[in-house]
Short mmCIF file of C-alpha atoms in Angstrom, two decimals:
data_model
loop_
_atom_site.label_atom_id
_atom_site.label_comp_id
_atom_site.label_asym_id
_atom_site.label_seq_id
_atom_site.Cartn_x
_atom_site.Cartn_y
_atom_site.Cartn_z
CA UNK A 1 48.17 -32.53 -39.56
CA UNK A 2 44.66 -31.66 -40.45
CA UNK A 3 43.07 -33.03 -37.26
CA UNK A 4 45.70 -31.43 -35.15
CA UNK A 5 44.99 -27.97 -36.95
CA UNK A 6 40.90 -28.15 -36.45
CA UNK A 7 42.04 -28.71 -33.10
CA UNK A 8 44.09 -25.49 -32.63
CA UNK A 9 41.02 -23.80 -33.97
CA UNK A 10 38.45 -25.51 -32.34
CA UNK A 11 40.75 -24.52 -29.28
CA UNK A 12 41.47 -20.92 -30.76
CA UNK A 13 37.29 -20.19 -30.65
CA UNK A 14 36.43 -21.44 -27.42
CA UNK A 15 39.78 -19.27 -25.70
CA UNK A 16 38.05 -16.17 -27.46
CA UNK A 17 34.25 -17.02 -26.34
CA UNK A 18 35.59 -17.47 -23.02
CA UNK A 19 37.34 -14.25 -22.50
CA UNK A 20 34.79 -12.34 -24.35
CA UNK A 21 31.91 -14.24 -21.95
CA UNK A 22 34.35 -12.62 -19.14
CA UNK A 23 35.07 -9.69 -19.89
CA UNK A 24 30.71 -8.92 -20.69
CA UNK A 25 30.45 -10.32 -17.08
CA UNK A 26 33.15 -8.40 -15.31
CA UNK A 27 31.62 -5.00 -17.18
CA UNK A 28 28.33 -5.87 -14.98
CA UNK A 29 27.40 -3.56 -12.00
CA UNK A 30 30.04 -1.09 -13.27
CA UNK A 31 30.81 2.41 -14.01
CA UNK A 32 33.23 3.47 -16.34
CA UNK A 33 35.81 6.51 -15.62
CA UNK A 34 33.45 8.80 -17.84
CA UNK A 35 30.16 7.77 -16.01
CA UNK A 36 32.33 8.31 -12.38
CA UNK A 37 33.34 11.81 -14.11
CA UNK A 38 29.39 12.52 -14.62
CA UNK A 39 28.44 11.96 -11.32
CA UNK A 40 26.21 8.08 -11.80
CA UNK A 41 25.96 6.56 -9.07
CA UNK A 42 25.88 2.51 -8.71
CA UNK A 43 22.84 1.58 -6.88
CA UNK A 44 24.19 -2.33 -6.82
CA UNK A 45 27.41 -3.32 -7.25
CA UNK A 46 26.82 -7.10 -7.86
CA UNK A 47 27.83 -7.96 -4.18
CA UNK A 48 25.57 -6.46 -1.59
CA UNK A 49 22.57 -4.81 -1.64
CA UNK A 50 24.03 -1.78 0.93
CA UNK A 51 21.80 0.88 -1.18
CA UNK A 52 18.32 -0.95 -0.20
CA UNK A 53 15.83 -1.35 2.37
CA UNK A 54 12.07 -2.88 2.91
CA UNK A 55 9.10 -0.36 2.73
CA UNK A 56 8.93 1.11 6.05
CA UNK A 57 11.59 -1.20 7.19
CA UNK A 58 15.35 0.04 8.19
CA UNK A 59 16.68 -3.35 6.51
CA UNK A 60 16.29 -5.75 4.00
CA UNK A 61 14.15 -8.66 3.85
CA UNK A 62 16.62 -12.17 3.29
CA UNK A 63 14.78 -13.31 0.39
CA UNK A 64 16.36 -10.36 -1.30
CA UNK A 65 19.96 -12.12 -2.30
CA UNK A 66 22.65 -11.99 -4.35
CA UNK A 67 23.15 -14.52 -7.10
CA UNK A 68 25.68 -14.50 -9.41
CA UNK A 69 26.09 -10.77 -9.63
CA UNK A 70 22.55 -10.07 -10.08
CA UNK A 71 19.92 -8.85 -7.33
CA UNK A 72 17.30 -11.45 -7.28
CA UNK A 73 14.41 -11.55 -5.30
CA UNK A 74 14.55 -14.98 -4.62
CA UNK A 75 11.25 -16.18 -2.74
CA UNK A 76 7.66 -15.32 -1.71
CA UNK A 77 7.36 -12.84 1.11
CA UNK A 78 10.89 -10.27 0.54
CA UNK A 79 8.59 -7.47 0.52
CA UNK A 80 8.94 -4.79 -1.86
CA UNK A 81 12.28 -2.46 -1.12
CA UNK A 82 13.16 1.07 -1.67
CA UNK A 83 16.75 2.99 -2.63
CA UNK A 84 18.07 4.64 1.03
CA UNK A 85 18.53 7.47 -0.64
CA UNK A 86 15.87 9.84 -2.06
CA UNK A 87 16.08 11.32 -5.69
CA UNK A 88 14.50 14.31 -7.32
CA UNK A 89 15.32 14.78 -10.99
CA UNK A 90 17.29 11.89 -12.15
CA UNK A 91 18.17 9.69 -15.34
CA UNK A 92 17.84 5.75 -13.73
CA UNK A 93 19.09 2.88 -15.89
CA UNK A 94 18.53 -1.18 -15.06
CA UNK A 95 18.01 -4.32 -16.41
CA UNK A 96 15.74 -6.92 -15.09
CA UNK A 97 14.95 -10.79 -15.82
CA UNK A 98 11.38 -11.61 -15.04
CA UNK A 99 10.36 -15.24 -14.36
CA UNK A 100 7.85 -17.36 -17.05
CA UNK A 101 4.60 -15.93 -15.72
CA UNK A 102 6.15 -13.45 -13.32
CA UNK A 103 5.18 -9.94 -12.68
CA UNK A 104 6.76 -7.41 -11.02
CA UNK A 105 7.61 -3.37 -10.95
CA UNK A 106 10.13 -0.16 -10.81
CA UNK A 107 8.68 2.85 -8.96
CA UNK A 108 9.43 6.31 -8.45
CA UNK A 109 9.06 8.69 -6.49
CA UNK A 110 8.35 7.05 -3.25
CA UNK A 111 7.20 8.01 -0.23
CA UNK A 112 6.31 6.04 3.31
CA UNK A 113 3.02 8.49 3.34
CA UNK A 114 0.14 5.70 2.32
CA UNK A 115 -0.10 2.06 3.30
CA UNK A 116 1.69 0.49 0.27
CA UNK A 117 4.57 1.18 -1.73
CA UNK A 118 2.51 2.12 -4.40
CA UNK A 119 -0.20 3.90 -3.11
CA UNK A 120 1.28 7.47 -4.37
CA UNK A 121 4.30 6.00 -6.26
CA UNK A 122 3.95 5.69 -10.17
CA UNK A 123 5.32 2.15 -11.70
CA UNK A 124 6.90 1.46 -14.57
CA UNK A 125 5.28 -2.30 -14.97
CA UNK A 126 7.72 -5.26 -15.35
CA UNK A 127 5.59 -9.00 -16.80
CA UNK A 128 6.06 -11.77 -18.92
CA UNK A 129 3.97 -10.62 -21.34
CA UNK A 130 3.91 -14.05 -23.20
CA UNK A 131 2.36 -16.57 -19.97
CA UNK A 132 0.77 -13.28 -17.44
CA UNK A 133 -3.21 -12.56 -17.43
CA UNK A 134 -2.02 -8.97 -17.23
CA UNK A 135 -0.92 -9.12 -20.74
CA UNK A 136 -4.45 -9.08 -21.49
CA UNK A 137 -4.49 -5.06 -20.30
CA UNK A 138 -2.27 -2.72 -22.76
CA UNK A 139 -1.50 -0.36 -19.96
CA UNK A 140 -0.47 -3.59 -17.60
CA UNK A 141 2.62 -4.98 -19.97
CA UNK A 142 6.19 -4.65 -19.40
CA UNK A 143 7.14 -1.05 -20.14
CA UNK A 144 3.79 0.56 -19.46
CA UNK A 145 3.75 3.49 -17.23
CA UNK A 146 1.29 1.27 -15.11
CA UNK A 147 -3.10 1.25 -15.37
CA UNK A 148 -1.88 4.74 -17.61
CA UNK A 149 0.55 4.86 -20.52
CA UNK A 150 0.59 1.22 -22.55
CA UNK A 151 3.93 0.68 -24.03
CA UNK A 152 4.62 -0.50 -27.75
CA UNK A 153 4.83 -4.30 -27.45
CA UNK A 154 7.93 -4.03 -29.48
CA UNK A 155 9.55 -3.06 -27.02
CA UNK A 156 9.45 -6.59 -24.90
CA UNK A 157 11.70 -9.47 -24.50
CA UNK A 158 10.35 -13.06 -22.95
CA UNK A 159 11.07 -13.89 -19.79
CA UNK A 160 14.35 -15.84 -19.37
CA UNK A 161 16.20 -12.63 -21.41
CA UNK A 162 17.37 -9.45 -20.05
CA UNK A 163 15.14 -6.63 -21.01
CA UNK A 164 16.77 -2.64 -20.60
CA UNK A 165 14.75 0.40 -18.87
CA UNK A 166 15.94 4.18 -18.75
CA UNK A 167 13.73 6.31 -16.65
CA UNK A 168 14.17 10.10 -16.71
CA UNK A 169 12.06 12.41 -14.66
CA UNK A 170 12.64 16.24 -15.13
CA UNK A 171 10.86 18.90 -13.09
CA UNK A 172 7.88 16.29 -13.22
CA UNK A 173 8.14 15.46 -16.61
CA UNK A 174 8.55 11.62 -17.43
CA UNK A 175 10.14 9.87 -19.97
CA UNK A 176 10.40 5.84 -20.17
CA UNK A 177 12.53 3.51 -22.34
CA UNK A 178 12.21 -0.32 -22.75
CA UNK A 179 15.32 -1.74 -24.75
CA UNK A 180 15.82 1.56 -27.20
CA UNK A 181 12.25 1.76 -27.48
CA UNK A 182 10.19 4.95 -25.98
CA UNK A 183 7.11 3.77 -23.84
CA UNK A 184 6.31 6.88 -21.84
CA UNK A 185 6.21 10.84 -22.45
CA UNK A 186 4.21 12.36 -20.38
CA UNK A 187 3.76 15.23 -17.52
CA UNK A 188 2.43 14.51 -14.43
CA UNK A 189 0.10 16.72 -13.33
CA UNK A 190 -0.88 18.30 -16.70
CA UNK A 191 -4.05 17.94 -18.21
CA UNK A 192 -3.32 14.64 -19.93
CA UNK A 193 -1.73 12.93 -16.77
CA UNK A 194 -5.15 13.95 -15.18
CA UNK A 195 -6.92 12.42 -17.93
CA UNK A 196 -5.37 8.83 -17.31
CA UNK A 197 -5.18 8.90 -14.28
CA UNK A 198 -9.47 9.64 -14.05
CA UNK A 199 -9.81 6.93 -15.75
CA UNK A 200 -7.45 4.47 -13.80
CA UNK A 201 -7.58 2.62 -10.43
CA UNK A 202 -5.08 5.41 -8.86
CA UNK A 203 -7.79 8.04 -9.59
CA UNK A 204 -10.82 6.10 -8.63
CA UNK A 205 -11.45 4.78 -11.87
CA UNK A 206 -12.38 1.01 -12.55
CA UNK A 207 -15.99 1.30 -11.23
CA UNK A 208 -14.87 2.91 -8.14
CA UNK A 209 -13.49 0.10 -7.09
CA UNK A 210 -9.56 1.73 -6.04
CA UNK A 211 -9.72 4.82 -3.41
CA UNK A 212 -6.64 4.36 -1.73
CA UNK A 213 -4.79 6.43 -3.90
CA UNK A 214 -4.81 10.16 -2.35
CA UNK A 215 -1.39 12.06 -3.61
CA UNK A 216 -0.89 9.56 -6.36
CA UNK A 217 2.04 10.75 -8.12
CA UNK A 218 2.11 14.25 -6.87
CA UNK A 219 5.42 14.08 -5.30
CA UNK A 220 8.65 15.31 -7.26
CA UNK A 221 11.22 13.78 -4.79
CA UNK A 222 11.22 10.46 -3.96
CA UNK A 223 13.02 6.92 -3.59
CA UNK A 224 13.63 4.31 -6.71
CA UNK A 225 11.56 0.99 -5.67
CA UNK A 226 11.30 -2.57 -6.93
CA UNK A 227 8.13 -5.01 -6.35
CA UNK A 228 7.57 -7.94 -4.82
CA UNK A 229 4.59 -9.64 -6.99
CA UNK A 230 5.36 -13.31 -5.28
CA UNK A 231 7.46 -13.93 -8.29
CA UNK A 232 11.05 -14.57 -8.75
CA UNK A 233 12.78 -11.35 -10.47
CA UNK A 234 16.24 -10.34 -11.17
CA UNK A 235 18.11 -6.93 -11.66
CA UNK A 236 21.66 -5.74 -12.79
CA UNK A 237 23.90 -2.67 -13.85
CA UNK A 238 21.05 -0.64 -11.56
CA UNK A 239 22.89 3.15 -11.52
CA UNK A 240 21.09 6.49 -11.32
CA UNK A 241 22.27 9.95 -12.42
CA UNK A 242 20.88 13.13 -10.60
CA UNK A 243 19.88 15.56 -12.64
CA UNK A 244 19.57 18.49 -10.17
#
């Protein structure tokens, strides 16, 4: 009688791990009726990746893929990739899953105007801040508005685990949140952003080594972008508000 009850329990558990396990997977990629009644938009819906193209390129690259209702950049060589759609003043939200020693990165703001994706497009920096050299810079961790605005390292989680970001850009001024955590406040174009960005590689800092950079984050309309650093990434629940 025991044995047969500690097996209704044991059996009792696992049931509700399983549909709770189900029902946090089938809530990926979503939007609920309120966010619909807002006006977010899903920028991957955990099936195809319809909303993206290369840099300069109409499509995508096939080492962009699906896998298991993420968007994983799967391989060397994808290239980075770009929303279709530009956005002006928006609220973006996203989750991402860097690999041990991986580095990667979410800009904004993007034009096709310079050579690279990031030659005038700000980046929010993704790393494994744990096993990367980067780690070694403040303004290079996860979270940092990149080479200008170090985040809190508080803020990280280790590569293997899901880590949040909320990006909202107003009328040019930026605001940046790692899981719950505020990384960036900050104006581009005021005196401060000027400031930082002197004294980074976009301005023509770092002994003069970086001048490549012309129109570095002036732009206030752009697309969303995601990096390809040669390491495997991940993404989910990737939706975007505009704020206009």
């Amino acid at each position: 009688m025991v044995n047969n009850s500690f097996h209704i329990l044991l059996a009792s558990i696992f049931s509700v791990l399983v549909a709770g396990t189900f029902q946090a997977h089938a809530n990926e990629n979503q939007l609920s009726a309120e966010e619909q009644a807002q006006g977010w938009e899903l920028l991957f819906n955990g099936s195809d990746l319809s909303h993206w193209r290369n840099f300069k390129q109409k499509d995508l690259n096939e080492k962009w893929v699906v896998v298991d209702g993420t968007m994983k950049l799967s391989g060397k060589g994808g290239g980075d990739i770009m929303t279709r759609k530009s956005y002006r003043n928006f609220d973006l939200r996203l989750e991402w899953n860097i690999s041990e020693g991986g580095n990667s990165g979410i800009f904004i703001l993007v034009d096709e105007a310079g050579d690279k994706i990031y030659s005038r497009a700000p980046e929010i920096q993704i790393l494994d801040n744990e096993r990367h050299l980067d780690r070694m810079i403040d303004s290079h961790r996860s979270g940092s508005l990149y080479d200008m605005v170090p985040s809190h390292p508080s803020s990280h989680r280790p590569a293997g685990q899901w880590n949040q970001v909320r990006i909202k850009f107003v009328d040019g001024f930026l605001e940046v949140w790692q899981n719950e955590v505020k990384t960036v406040n900050i104006t581009l174009g005021d005196s401060a952003w000027e400031t930082l960005l002197d004294a980074s590689k976009f301005g023509g800092g770092v002994m003069g080594l970086f001048s490549d950079f012309e129109g570095f984050g002036e732009g206030r309309e752009g697309h969303i972008g995601l990096q390809d650093h040669s390491d495997p990434v991940s993404f989910r629940n990737l939706k975007i508000l505009p704020l206009d």
